[in-house]
């Protein structure tokens, strides 16, 4: 029996072990489908014990392993290399426990975020992390420390992970952290694993923190005559201590793409930009916040529009659907490079102004939107009709300029997508060598043979 065929003895169910060349192309890439790798096998694990056995086998035979969840990654973190085993965790998708007394849930990594949120909200609880891709897996969210729209009030995925069950590269199973809300008992291993893009260990269970479901949630749309005036209004909002759940900025030209993609409409179509906000809490708190917001923005904005559902274009769900589909809407028109640069909140306006200048200078369309409340600027750099050679050359030149400007402003290359394959070169160019060496020393301590997601993210 060949070495790779020994997987059949670990997973006897032939439908859950697929060998090259019979592996579907989508498993060799990410959601964008432009970067492709190669793999010797695709395995659908269904338990921690199976994951452990697969890793013991891979470790003994020095075979790379690429973990995969829902496949929604945008930077190539799920692209396998060097004949890797793709370890698909999408069938490990159960909610194992809802601990109502301790406001905690134990789930498997393949559980879809949207499904989990709906389940706990039906029980009167709330799981705040809210990235744009609602069909991402919980394990993928943890692997990239996903943020999303509600991060301005509630924080990011890291803030809701209480513990993890991990399988190390050699198959060792360990549990890190607990249901306790405080812990200075040694190093917090879970925090090292969160955001590591599958390079340190495989997550097989997650203990997640829940909070009480807010009494009410109200979204509103504020329209502006320019993107600059919209972004400049964000500090005015934050200084009022109104505690919004989300503060998103969107250019009108981007909204139009979303409208066409979903056949839905935004109100005030003559505006040039919008801020999309949500407040949650008690009805009294929300009403007071909206009254104060309307007063603060009376001069700066065109309109403050409460999304009360009285018309299709005033339905909050429709408005948020358009915001959530923007990357897909741009992708439907042209190939594009999605970025998730993060800068200090005070420099968002400056950075977007630079983006607009660079767009004019380069002739390459750059579409801006993102999380104004936490400085996370999403960009879609559009290929349009460029040949592959021209596209790759001009894209790389513009990425260098954008990342350099972000660094100048005290920003970073990625706020929530991760580094994957796409951003490695820029990461290494900007990050001090001693920082990279420390990261790789940590990698070596978790994974001495370096079989987990080699060639991804910070791994040299």
Coordinates of C-alpha atoms in Angstrom, one line a residue:
X1 CA 0.0 0.0 0.0
X2 CA 1.4 3.4 -0.9
X3 CA 2.0 5.9 1.9
X4 CA -0.8 8.2 1.0
X5 CA -3.3 5.3 0.5
X6 CA -2.8 4.5 4.2
X7 CA -5.3 7.2 4.8
X8 CA -7.9 4.7 3.8
X9 CA -7.2 2.7 7.0
X10 CA -7.8 5.8 9.1
X11 CA -11.0 6.9 7.3
X12 CA -12.6 3.6 5.9
X13 CA -15.5 5.6 4.4
X14 CA -14.3 6.0 0.8
X15 CA -16.6 9.0 0.3
X16 CA -14.6 11.0 2.8
X17 CA -11.2 10.4 1.3
X18 CA -10.5 11.6 -2.2
X19 CA -7.2 11.4 -4.0
X20 CA -5.6 13.4 -6.7
X21 CA -6.6 13.9 -9.6
X22 CA -10.2 13.5 -8.5
X23 CA -10.2 16.4 -6.1
X24 CA -12.5 19.2 -7.1
X25 CA -10.8 22.4 -8.2
X26 CA -12.5 24.5 -5.5
X27 CA -10.7 22.6 -2.8
X28 CA -7.4 23.7 -4.3
X29 CA -8.1 27.4 -3.9
X30 CA -10.0 29.9 -1.9
X31 CA -13.3 31.8 -2.4
X32 CA -11.9 33.9 -5.2
X33 CA -10.6 30.9 -7.1
X34 CA -7.6 32.6 -8.7
X35 CA -4.7 31.0 -6.7
X36 CA -4.4 27.3 -7.0
X37 CA -2.3 24.7 -5.4
X38 CA -1.9 20.9 -5.5
X39 CA -2.8 18.2 -3.0
X40 CA -2.4 14.5 -2.8
X41 CA -5.6 13.9 -0.8
X42 CA -8.8 15.5 0.5
X43 CA -10.1 14.2 3.8
X44 CA -13.4 15.1 5.4
X45 CA -12.9 14.6 9.1
X46 CA -15.8 14.0 11.5
X47 CA -14.2 13.9 14.9
X48 CA -11.3 15.0 17.0
X49 CA -9.9 11.5 17.0
X50 CA -9.9 11.3 13.2
X51 CA -8.1 14.7 13.0
X52 CA -5.5 13.4 15.5
X53 CA -5.0 10.2 13.5
X54 CA -4.6 12.1 10.3
X55 CA -2.1 14.4 11.8
X56 CA -0.1 11.6 13.4
X57 CA 0.1 10.0 9.9
X58 CA 1.1 13.2 8.2
X59 CA 3.6 14.0 10.8
X60 CA 5.2 10.6 10.6
X61 CA 5.5 10.9 6.8
X62 CA 6.3 14.6 6.7
X63 CA 3.3 15.4 4.5
X64 CA 1.9 19.0 4.6
X65 CA -1.6 19.5 5.9
X66 CA -3.9 22.4 4.8
X67 CA -6.9 22.9 7.1
X68 CA -10.1 24.1 5.5
X69 CA -13.6 25.1 6.7
X70 CA -16.2 26.8 4.6
X71 CA -13.7 28.0 2.0
X72 CA -14.6 31.7 2.2
X73 CA -11.0 32.9 2.7
X74 CA -9.9 35.7 0.3
X75 CA -6.1 35.6 0.6
X76 CA -5.2 32.1 -0.3
X77 CA -4.9 30.7 3.3
X78 CA -6.7 27.5 2.1
X79 CA -4.5 26.9 -1.0
X80 CA -2.6 23.6 -0.5
X81 CA 1.1 23.2 -1.5
X82 CA 3.6 20.4 -2.1
X83 CA 1.1 17.5 -2.4
X84 CA -0.6 18.4 0.9
X85 CA -3.5 16.6 2.6
X86 CA -6.5 19.0 2.6
X87 CA -8.1 18.5 6.0
X88 CA -11.7 19.6 5.5
X89 CA -13.5 20.3 8.8
X90 CA -16.9 21.4 7.3
X91 CA -18.6 18.2 8.5
X92 CA -17.6 18.9 12.1
X93 CA -20.4 21.4 12.4
X94 CA -22.4 20.6 15.6
X95 CA -23.4 22.8 18.5
X96 CA -22.2 20.5 21.4
X97 CA -23.5 22.5 24.4
X98 CA -25.3 25.8 25.3
X99 CA -24.4 26.5 28.9
X100 CA -27.1 29.0 29.8
X101 CA -25.9 29.5 33.4
X102 CA -22.3 30.5 32.3
X103 CA -23.3 32.2 29.0
X104 CA -21.1 29.9 27.0
X105 CA -21.4 27.6 24.0
X106 CA -19.2 24.7 22.8
X107 CA -19.2 24.2 19.1
X108 CA -17.2 22.4 16.4
X109 CA -15.1 24.4 13.9
X110 CA -17.2 23.7 10.8
X111 CA -20.3 25.3 12.2
X112 CA -21.5 28.1 10.0
X113 CA -21.5 31.5 11.8
X114 CA -25.0 32.5 10.5
X115 CA -26.5 29.2 11.7
X116 CA -24.9 29.6 15.1
X117 CA -26.1 33.2 15.6
X118 CA -29.7 32.3 14.6
X119 CA -29.7 29.4 17.1
X120 CA -28.4 31.3 20.1
X121 CA -30.6 34.4 19.4
X122 CA -33.6 32.0 19.4
X123 CA -32.6 31.2 23.0
X124 CA -32.3 34.8 24.0
X125 CA -28.5 35.0 23.7
X126 CA -26.2 37.0 21.3
X127 CA -22.9 36.2 19.6
X128 CA -21.6 39.6 18.4
X129 CA -18.8 38.9 15.9
X130 CA -20.3 39.8 12.5
X131 CA -17.9 39.6 9.5
X132 CA -19.4 40.3 6.1
X133 CA -19.3 36.7 5.1
X134 CA -22.0 35.1 7.2
X135 CA -21.5 31.7 5.7
X136 CA -17.9 31.4 7.0
X137 CA -17.2 28.8 9.6
X138 CA -16.5 29.5 13.2
X139 CA -13.1 27.8 12.9
X140 CA -12.3 30.1 10.0
X141 CA -13.4 33.1 12.0
X142 CA -11.0 32.1 14.8
X143 CA -8.2 31.3 12.4
X144 CA -8.3 34.9 11.1
X145 CA -9.6 36.6 14.2
X146 CA -12.5 37.9 12.1
X147 CA -13.9 41.3 13.0
X148 CA -16.8 42.7 11.0
X149 CA -19.4 45.4 11.3
X150 CA -20.1 45.2 15.1
X151 CA -16.5 45.4 16.1
X152 CA -16.7 49.1 17.0
X153 CA -18.9 48.2 20.0
X154 CA -18.4 44.6 20.8
X155 CA -14.8 43.8 19.6
X156 CA -13.6 40.9 17.4
X157 CA -13.7 37.1 17.5
X158 CA -10.8 36.9 20.0
X159 CA -13.0 38.7 22.6
X160 CA -15.5 35.8 22.5
X161 CA -13.3 32.8 22.5
X162 CA -13.0 31.4 26.0
X163 CA -11.3 28.1 25.2
X164 CA -10.2 25.8 22.4
X165 CA -9.6 22.1 21.9
X166 CA -6.6 21.8 19.6
X167 CA -4.8 19.0 17.8
X168 CA -1.1 19.7 17.3
X169 CA 0.9 18.7 14.3
X170 CA 2.0 15.4 15.8
X171 CA -1.6 14.4 16.7
X172 CA -1.5 15.5 20.4
X173 CA -4.9 16.6 21.6
X174 CA -5.1 19.4 24.2
X175 CA -7.6 21.8 25.7
X176 CA -6.6 25.3 26.5
X177 CA -8.4 27.8 28.7
X178 CA -11.9 27.3 30.3
X179 CA -15.2 28.8 31.2
X180 CA -13.6 31.1 33.7
X181 CA -13.8 34.8 32.9
X182 CA -10.3 35.5 34.3
X183 CA -7.1 33.6 33.8
X184 CA -3.5 34.4 34.5
X185 CA -2.6 30.8 35.0
X186 CA 0.4 30.6 32.7
X187 CA 0.5 31.7 29.0
X188 CA -2.8 32.1 27.2
X189 CA -2.2 29.5 24.4
X190 CA -5.6 30.1 22.8
X191 CA -4.7 33.7 22.1
X192 CA -1.6 32.6 20.3
X193 CA -3.6 30.3 18.1
X194 CA -6.4 32.8 17.3
X195 CA -5.5 34.6 14.1
X196 CA -2.7 32.1 13.2
X197 CA -4.4 31.0 9.9
X198 CA -4.0 27.2 10.6
X199 CA -0.2 27.3 11.0
X200 CA 0.0 26.3 14.6
X201 CA -2.7 23.7 15.4
X202 CA -6.1 22.4 14.2
X203 CA -9.1 23.7 16.1
X204 CA -11.5 20.9 16.8
X205 CA -13.8 22.6 19.4
X206 CA -14.4 26.1 20.5
X207 CA -15.8 27.4 23.7
X208 CA -17.5 30.7 22.9
X209 CA -18.7 33.5 25.1
X210 CA -22.3 34.6 24.7
X211 CA -24.0 37.8 25.9
X212 CA -27.7 38.6 26.4
X213 CA -29.6 39.5 23.3
X214 CA -30.3 43.3 23.1
X215 CA -33.9 44.3 23.6
X216 CA -33.9 46.2 20.3
X217 CA -31.7 47.0 17.3
X218 CA -32.2 50.0 15.0
X219 CA -30.3 50.8 11.9
X220 CA -30.1 54.2 10.2
X221 CA -28.5 55.6 7.0
X222 CA -26.9 59.0 6.9
X223 CA -26.3 60.4 3.4
X224 CA -23.5 62.9 2.5
X225 CA -22.5 65.0 -0.5
X226 CA -19.0 63.5 -0.5
X227 CA -17.2 60.5 0.9
X228 CA -14.8 62.9 2.7
X229 CA -17.6 64.6 4.6
X230 CA -19.0 61.3 5.6
X231 CA -15.7 60.0 7.0
X232 CA -15.0 63.3 8.7
X233 CA -18.4 62.9 10.5
X234 CA -17.2 59.7 12.2
X235 CA -15.2 61.3 15.0
X236 CA -18.1 63.6 15.7
X237 CA -20.3 60.5 16.2
X238 CA -17.7 58.7 18.4
X239 CA -17.0 61.7 20.6
X240 CA -20.7 61.8 21.6
X241 CA -20.3 58.5 23.5
X242 CA -23.4 57.2 21.7
X243 CA -21.9 53.7 21.6
X244 CA -23.0 52.6 18.1
X245 CA -22.9 48.9 17.3
X246 CA -21.7 49.5 13.8
X247 CA -20.4 52.5 11.8
X248 CA -19.8 51.7 8.1
X249 CA -18.9 54.0 5.3
X250 CA -19.8 53.3 1.6
X251 CA -19.3 55.3 -1.6
X252 CA -22.4 55.8 -3.8
X253 CA -20.6 54.2 -6.7
X254 CA -20.1 51.1 -4.6
X255 CA -23.7 51.0 -3.4
X256 CA -24.8 51.1 -7.1
X257 CA -22.9 47.9 -7.7
X258 CA -24.6 46.3 -4.7
X259 CA -28.0 47.5 -5.8
X260 CA -27.6 46.1 -9.3
X261 CA -26.2 42.8 -7.9
X262 CA -29.2 42.3 -5.6
X263 CA -31.9 44.3 -7.4
X264 CA -32.4 46.4 -4.3
X265 CA -32.2 50.2 -3.7
X266 CA -30.8 52.6 -1.2
X267 CA -32.7 55.8 -0.3
X268 CA -31.4 59.2 -1.3
X269 CA -29.7 58.0 -4.5
X270 CA -28.3 61.5 -5.3
X271 CA -25.9 61.3 -2.3
X272 CA -22.3 60.6 -3.0
X273 CA -21.6 58.6 0.2
X274 CA -23.3 57.1 3.2
X275 CA -22.7 56.1 6.8
X276 CA -24.6 53.0 7.8
X277 CA -25.1 52.8 11.6
X278 CA -26.7 50.4 14.0
X279 CA -27.6 51.0 17.7
X280 CA -28.8 48.3 20.0
X281 CA -30.0 48.2 23.6
X282 CA -33.2 49.4 25.2
X283 CA -35.7 51.3 23.2
X284 CA -35.2 54.4 25.4
X285 CA -31.4 54.3 24.9
X286 CA -31.7 53.9 21.1
X287 CA -34.2 56.7 20.8
X288 CA -32.0 59.1 22.8
X289 CA -28.9 58.1 20.7
X290 CA -30.7 58.7 17.4
X291 CA -32.1 62.1 18.6
X292 CA -28.6 63.2 19.6
X293 CA -27.0 61.8 16.4
X294 CA -29.5 63.8 14.2
X295 CA -28.6 67.0 16.1
X296 CA -24.9 66.4 15.8
X297 CA -25.0 65.7 12.0
X298 CA -27.7 68.2 11.1
X299 CA -25.2 70.5 9.3
X300 CA -22.7 67.9 8.1
X301 CA -25.1 65.5 6.4
X302 CA -27.8 65.5 3.7
X303 CA -30.3 63.3 5.5
X304 CA -30.5 61.1 8.6
X305 CA -32.8 58.2 7.5
X306 CA -34.3 55.8 10.0
X307 CA -34.6 52.4 8.5
X308 CA -38.1 51.6 9.8
X309 CA -39.2 49.1 7.1
X310 CA -42.0 51.4 5.8
X311 CA -40.7 50.9 2.2
X312 CA -38.4 48.4 0.6
X313 CA -35.6 51.0 0.4
X314 CA -36.1 51.6 4.1
X315 CA -35.8 48.0 5.1
X316 CA -32.7 47.5 7.3
X317 CA -32.2 43.9 6.2
X318 CA -32.1 45.0 2.5
X319 CA -29.7 47.9 3.3
X320 CA -27.4 45.5 5.2
X321 CA -27.6 42.9 2.4
X322 CA -26.3 45.5 0.0
X323 CA -23.4 46.3 2.3
X324 CA -22.6 42.7 2.9
X325 CA -22.5 41.7 -0.8
X326 CA -20.1 44.5 -2.0
X327 CA -17.0 42.3 -2.6
X328 CA -19.2 39.8 -4.5
X329 CA -20.9 42.6 -6.4
X330 CA -17.6 44.1 -7.6
X331 CA -16.3 40.6 -8.4
X332 CA -19.4 40.1 -10.6
X333 CA -18.3 43.1 -12.7
X334 CA -14.6 42.5 -12.9
X335 CA -11.7 40.6 -11.3
X336 CA -10.5 42.6 -8.4
X337 CA -8.2 42.5 -5.5
X338 CA -10.0 42.9 -2.1
X339 CA -7.9 44.6 0.6
X340 CA -8.6 45.1 4.3
X341 CA -6.1 47.7 5.4
X342 CA -6.5 49.1 8.9
X343 CA -5.3 52.5 10.0
X344 CA -5.8 54.5 13.3
X345 CA -9.4 55.9 13.3
X346 CA -8.1 59.5 13.1
X347 CA -6.3 58.7 9.8
X348 CA -9.2 57.0 8.0
X349 CA -10.2 60.2 6.1
X350 CA -6.5 60.9 5.2
X351 CA -6.1 57.4 3.9
X352 CA -9.2 57.4 1.8
X353 CA -8.2 60.8 0.4
X354 CA -4.9 59.2 -0.6
X355 CA -6.7 56.3 -2.2
X356 CA -8.8 58.7 -4.3
X357 CA -5.6 60.5 -5.4
X358 CA -3.9 57.3 -6.3
X359 CA -6.9 56.2 -8.3
X360 CA -6.7 59.3 -10.4
X361 CA -3.0 59.1 -10.9
X362 CA -2.9 55.4 -11.7
X363 CA -6.1 55.1 -13.7
X364 CA -7.0 52.0 -11.8
X365 CA -10.4 52.0 -10.2
X366 CA -10.3 51.7 -6.4
X367 CA -13.6 51.3 -4.5
X368 CA -13.6 52.2 -0.8
X369 CA -15.9 51.0 2.0
X370 CA -15.5 49.6 5.4
X371 CA -15.7 49.9 9.1
X372 CA -15.2 53.5 9.8
X373 CA -15.7 53.0 13.6
X374 CA -12.5 50.9 13.9
X375 CA -10.3 52.2 11.0
X376 CA -10.7 49.1 8.8
X377 CA -10.7 50.3 5.2
X378 CA -11.9 47.8 2.6
X379 CA -10.7 48.4 -0.9
X380 CA -11.6 46.7 -4.2
X381 CA -8.9 47.3 -6.8
X382 CA -10.6 46.6 -10.1
X383 CA -8.8 45.0 -13.0
X384 CA -11.3 46.1 -15.7
X385 CA -10.0 45.3 -19.2
X386 CA -6.3 45.0 -18.4
X387 CA -4.3 42.1 -19.8
X388 CA -3.0 39.7 -17.1
X389 CA 0.6 41.0 -17.5
X390 CA -0.5 44.7 -17.2
X391 CA -2.9 43.8 -14.4
X392 CA -0.3 42.0 -12.3
X393 CA 2.4 44.7 -12.8
X394 CA 0.1 47.7 -12.1
X395 CA -1.6 46.0 -9.2
X396 CA 1.7 45.2 -7.5
X397 CA 2.9 48.8 -7.9
X398 CA -0.3 50.2 -6.5
X399 CA -0.3 47.7 -3.6
X400 CA 3.2 48.8 -2.6
X401 CA 2.0 52.4 -2.6
X402 CA -1.1 51.7 -0.6
X403 CA 0.6 49.5 2.0
X404 CA 3.4 52.1 2.3
X405 CA 1.0 54.9 2.9
X406 CA -0.9 52.8 5.5
X407 CA 2.4 52.2 7.3
X408 CA 3.2 55.9 7.2
X409 CA -0.2 56.5 8.9
X410 CA 0.6 53.9 11.6
X411 CA -1.6 51.3 9.9
X412 CA -1.3 47.6 9.0
X413 CA -1.7 45.4 6.0
X414 CA -4.6 43.3 7.3
X415 CA -7.4 44.0 9.8
X416 CA -9.3 40.7 9.4
X417 CA -8.7 38.8 6.2
X418 CA -5.3 37.5 7.3
X419 CA -2.1 37.3 5.2
X420 CA -2.5 34.0 3.4
X421 CA -0.5 33.8 0.2
X422 CA -1.5 37.2 -1.2
X423 CA 0.1 39.5 1.4
X424 CA 3.2 37.6 2.4
X425 CA 5.7 39.6 0.4
X426 CA 4.3 42.9 1.7
X427 CA 4.3 41.6 5.2
X428 CA 7.9 40.5 5.1
X429 CA 8.9 43.9 3.5
X430 CA 7.3 45.9 6.3
X431 CA 7.8 43.7 9.4
X432 CA 11.2 43.8 11.3
X433 CA 13.2 40.6 10.8
X434 CA 13.3 40.0 14.6
X435 CA 9.5 40.0 14.7
X436 CA 9.3 37.4 11.9
X437 CA 12.0 35.3 13.6
X438 CA 10.0 35.2 16.8
X439 CA 6.8 34.3 15.0
X440 CA 8.6 31.4 13.3
X441 CA 10.2 30.3 16.6
X442 CA 6.6 30.0 18.0
X443 CA 5.6 28.1 14.9
X444 CA 8.5 25.7 15.4
X445 CA 7.5 25.0 19.0
X446 CA 4.0 24.0 17.9
X447 CA 4.9 22.3 14.7
X448 CA 8.6 21.2 14.6
X449 CA 8.3 19.6 11.2
X450 CA 6.4 22.6 9.8
X451 CA 3.7 20.5 8.2
X452 CA 0.7 22.8 9.0
X453 CA -0.1 25.3 6.3
X454 CA 3.5 25.8 5.1
X455 CA 4.1 28.8 2.9
X456 CA 1.1 30.6 4.4
X457 CA 1.1 33.9 6.3
X458 CA 4.2 34.7 8.4
X459 CA 5.8 31.3 7.9
X460 CA 9.2 31.6 6.1

